[in-house]
Every structure is written in structure tokens, then in C-alpha cells.
Short mmCIF file of C-alpha atoms in Angstrom, two decimals:
data_model
loop_
_atom_site.label_atom_id
_atom_site.label_comp_id
_atom_site.label_asym_id
_atom_site.label_seq_id
_atom_site.Cartn_x
_atom_site.Cartn_y
_atom_site.Cartn_z
CA MET G 4 17.83 131.66 -10.60
CA SER G 5 17.50 129.54 -7.45
CA HIS G 6 18.42 125.87 -7.40
CA TYR G 7 14.68 125.16 -7.06
CA GLU G 8 13.97 127.07 -10.26
CA THR G 9 16.82 125.24 -11.98
CA ARG G 10 15.21 121.95 -10.97
CA LEU G 11 11.81 123.16 -12.18
CA ALA G 12 13.38 124.06 -15.53
CA GLU G 13 14.88 120.56 -15.74
CA LEU G 14 11.33 119.24 -15.28
CA GLY G 15 10.08 121.54 -18.05
CA VAL G 16 8.13 123.74 -15.63
CA THR G 17 8.14 127.52 -15.75
CA LEU G 18 6.30 129.15 -12.89
CA PRO G 19 3.46 131.35 -14.14
CA ASP G 20 2.71 134.75 -12.71
CA ALA G 21 1.02 134.29 -9.35
CA PRO G 22 -2.75 134.19 -9.89
CA ALA G 23 -4.60 137.21 -8.51
CA PRO G 24 -7.17 136.68 -5.74
CA ALA G 25 -10.73 136.23 -6.99
CA ALA G 26 -12.39 137.98 -4.02
CA ASN G 27 -11.66 139.98 -0.84
CA TYR G 28 -8.61 138.10 0.46
CA VAL G 29 -4.86 138.13 -0.02
CA PRO G 30 -2.97 135.37 -1.83
CA SER G 31 -0.52 134.88 1.04
CA VAL G 32 0.26 135.92 4.59
CA ILE G 33 3.72 135.77 6.17
CA VAL G 34 3.97 135.33 9.94
CA GLY G 35 7.55 135.00 11.12
CA ASP G 36 9.14 132.31 8.99
CA THR G 37 5.83 130.81 7.88
CA VAL G 38 3.96 131.59 4.67
CA TYR G 39 0.29 130.68 4.40
CA ILE G 40 -0.84 130.45 0.77
CA SER G 41 -4.54 130.75 -0.02
CA GLY G 42 -6.20 127.92 -1.92
CA GLN G 43 -4.98 127.56 -5.48
CA ILE G 44 -7.43 126.12 -7.99
CA SER G 45 -6.74 123.74 -10.84
CA GLN G 46 -5.98 125.64 -14.01
CA ASN G 47 -3.64 125.56 -16.96
CA ASP G 48 -2.98 127.68 -20.05
CA ASP G 49 -6.44 126.75 -21.39
CA GLY G 50 -8.25 127.97 -18.25
CA PHE G 51 -9.87 126.23 -15.31
CA ILE G 52 -9.70 122.45 -15.09
CA THR G 53 -13.28 121.65 -14.17
CA GLY G 54 -15.43 118.67 -13.35
CA LYS G 55 -16.22 116.20 -10.64
CA ILE G 56 -13.77 113.35 -10.03
CA GLY G 57 -15.66 110.07 -10.19
CA ALA G 58 -18.17 111.41 -12.72
CA ASP G 59 -16.60 113.81 -15.24
CA LEU G 60 -12.90 113.16 -14.62
CA THR G 61 -10.72 110.13 -13.86
CA VAL G 62 -8.31 109.84 -10.95
CA GLN G 63 -5.45 110.43 -13.42
CA GLN G 64 -7.04 113.64 -14.68
CA GLY G 65 -7.55 114.73 -11.08
CA THR G 66 -3.92 113.98 -10.30
CA ALA G 67 -2.85 116.18 -13.21
CA ALA G 68 -5.18 118.93 -11.94
CA ALA G 69 -3.62 118.71 -8.46
CA ARG G 70 -0.17 119.12 -10.02
CA THR G 71 -1.28 122.45 -11.52
CA CYS G 72 -2.34 123.59 -8.05
CA ALA G 73 1.14 122.81 -6.72
CA ILE G 74 2.70 124.88 -9.51
CA SER G 75 0.42 127.79 -8.59
CA LEU G 76 1.37 127.39 -4.92
CA LEU G 77 5.05 127.73 -5.84
CA ALA G 78 4.25 130.77 -7.99
CA GLN G 79 2.45 132.38 -5.04
CA LEU G 80 5.33 131.49 -2.72
CA LYS G 81 7.84 133.06 -5.08
CA ALA G 82 5.75 136.24 -5.23
CA ALA G 83 5.40 136.29 -1.42
CA CYS G 84 9.19 136.00 -1.14
CA GLY G 85 9.80 138.99 -3.40
CA GLY G 86 10.69 136.80 -6.37
CA ASP G 87 13.30 134.80 -4.43
CA LEU G 88 12.26 131.14 -4.32
CA SER G 89 15.63 130.28 -2.73
CA ARG G 90 14.14 131.50 0.58
CA LEU G 91 12.12 128.28 0.75
CA VAL G 92 13.15 126.02 3.62
CA ARG G 93 10.40 123.42 3.29
CA VAL G 94 6.81 122.69 2.46
CA VAL G 95 5.11 122.24 5.84
CA LYS G 96 1.54 121.19 5.00
CA LEU G 97 -0.93 120.94 2.15
CA THR G 98 -4.69 120.74 2.44
CA GLY G 99 -6.25 119.41 -0.74
CA PHE G 100 -9.92 119.59 -1.66
CA VAL G 101 -11.21 117.28 -4.37
CA ASN G 102 -14.47 118.02 -6.19
CA SER G 103 -15.77 114.47 -6.14
CA THR G 104 -18.88 112.34 -6.13
CA PRO G 105 -20.29 111.21 -2.77
CA ASP G 106 -19.06 107.64 -3.28
CA PHE G 107 -15.54 108.59 -4.43
CA THR G 108 -12.88 107.59 -1.88
CA GLU G 109 -9.56 108.08 -3.68
CA GLN G 110 -8.94 111.72 -2.72
CA PRO G 111 -5.39 110.87 -1.51
CA LYS G 112 -4.49 109.50 -4.96
CA VAL G 113 -5.69 112.76 -6.54
CA ILE G 114 -3.71 114.99 -4.16
CA ASN G 115 -0.64 112.81 -4.78
CA GLY G 116 -0.36 114.81 -8.00
CA ALA G 117 0.67 117.83 -5.92
CA SER G 118 2.66 115.94 -3.29
CA ASP G 119 4.67 113.89 -5.77
CA PHE G 120 5.41 116.98 -7.87
CA LEU G 121 6.65 118.99 -4.88
CA VAL G 122 9.01 116.20 -3.79
CA GLU G 123 10.23 115.73 -7.37
CA ALA G 124 10.85 119.46 -7.77
CA LEU G 125 12.11 120.35 -4.28
CA GLY G 126 13.63 117.12 -2.95
CA ASP G 127 13.47 116.71 0.83
CA ALA G 128 12.24 120.31 1.19
CA GLY G 129 9.09 119.21 -0.64
CA LYS G 130 8.14 116.52 1.90
CA HIS G 131 5.14 117.66 3.92
CA ALA G 132 2.18 116.82 6.13
CA ARG G 133 -1.11 116.68 4.27
CA SER G 134 -4.87 116.35 4.29
CA ALA G 135 -6.92 115.21 1.30
CA VAL G 136 -10.67 115.72 1.58
CA SER G 137 -13.74 115.47 -0.59
CA ALA G 138 -15.78 118.52 -1.52
CA GLY G 139 -19.27 118.37 -2.96
CA ALA G 140 -18.44 121.45 -5.05
CA LEU G 141 -15.58 123.87 -5.50
CA PRO G 142 -15.46 127.44 -6.89
CA PHE G 143 -16.01 127.65 -10.65
CA ASN G 144 -16.56 123.86 -10.62
CA VAL G 145 -12.79 123.32 -10.54
CA ALA G 146 -11.61 119.77 -9.98
CA VAL G 147 -9.10 120.52 -7.20
CA GLU G 148 -8.14 123.30 -4.79
CA ILE G 149 -5.05 123.16 -2.57
CA GLU G 150 -3.79 125.51 0.13
CA GLY G 151 -0.28 125.38 1.52
CA ILE G 152 1.90 126.30 4.45
CA PHE G 153 5.62 126.87 3.82
CA GLN G 154 8.66 127.68 5.96
CA ILE G 155 11.03 130.31 4.60
CA LYS G 156 14.31 131.94 5.54
CA THR G 157 13.69 135.33 7.11
#
């Protein structure tokens, strides 16, 4: 078990199996020491976390949904690294999409759910650049989708 997985266990988080792609794409691509992870949608053991932030869901519920996306990103990264999460050097960048109403402007607060979790779980390696944008709709009406770029040891 890597020190990252030890820290996740301390936080009460067990990485799920990496979600399978829902269409004609791959979950990750490795180029050199960089891993590009396809967008991960908000879901938990009960299924998709759906709804529009600002109408159906609160900022706090959106933040919790973003956290689930970060957990899925780490699960995909672990799978891309052949099950060895210790290859992670750092999180480089996240792009977060928030299913929100046209007048909603707190997308950064929602995506903080992912950012804060990654720093809590990975320490300095979890610090990253980021974009947080509004989306009029997301696949399956999910609340949040986040894609990530990671640096790994080759």
C-alpha cells in the first residue's frame, strides 16, 4: 500500500474500481510522465449524484459531489499506473464543470470539494492549477464532472 493509500485510509476513503468509460473513449492516456484522465462524473454507492446547483442542489451538496469526482480521478490514476498509486508525483491541473443555473456564480466553491480533498489526501502533491466553469447541462444530469492531469514517475 502506498503512503497515499495509507493517508486515504486514515481519511476513511477506499478507492473504488475505476469507472468504465461510457462511450468510445479511454479513461486515461499517458504521454511521457503525464497522465490525462477523462472527465469523472459525480457518483457514489447509490449511483449518480444529479441535479442543477442553484436549483436542485446547494453549494454544499455540489462540493460533496465534486469530492466524489476527485476520488474517481484517483481511482483512474491508480488503474493507469498499473495499481501503483505511489507513482504519483503531483496533481497538475483540474478542470471542473458544474451543472448550474445561469445566474449561479459560485462554481469555484463547488470545485473546492475536489481541490480541498486532493490536498488533504495527497499533501503538497495534491496542489494544482484549476479551472471551474458552469455548464448548462452535464451527461446523465450529474451535478459535477472533473477531468485531471497528473505527473507520475516513469
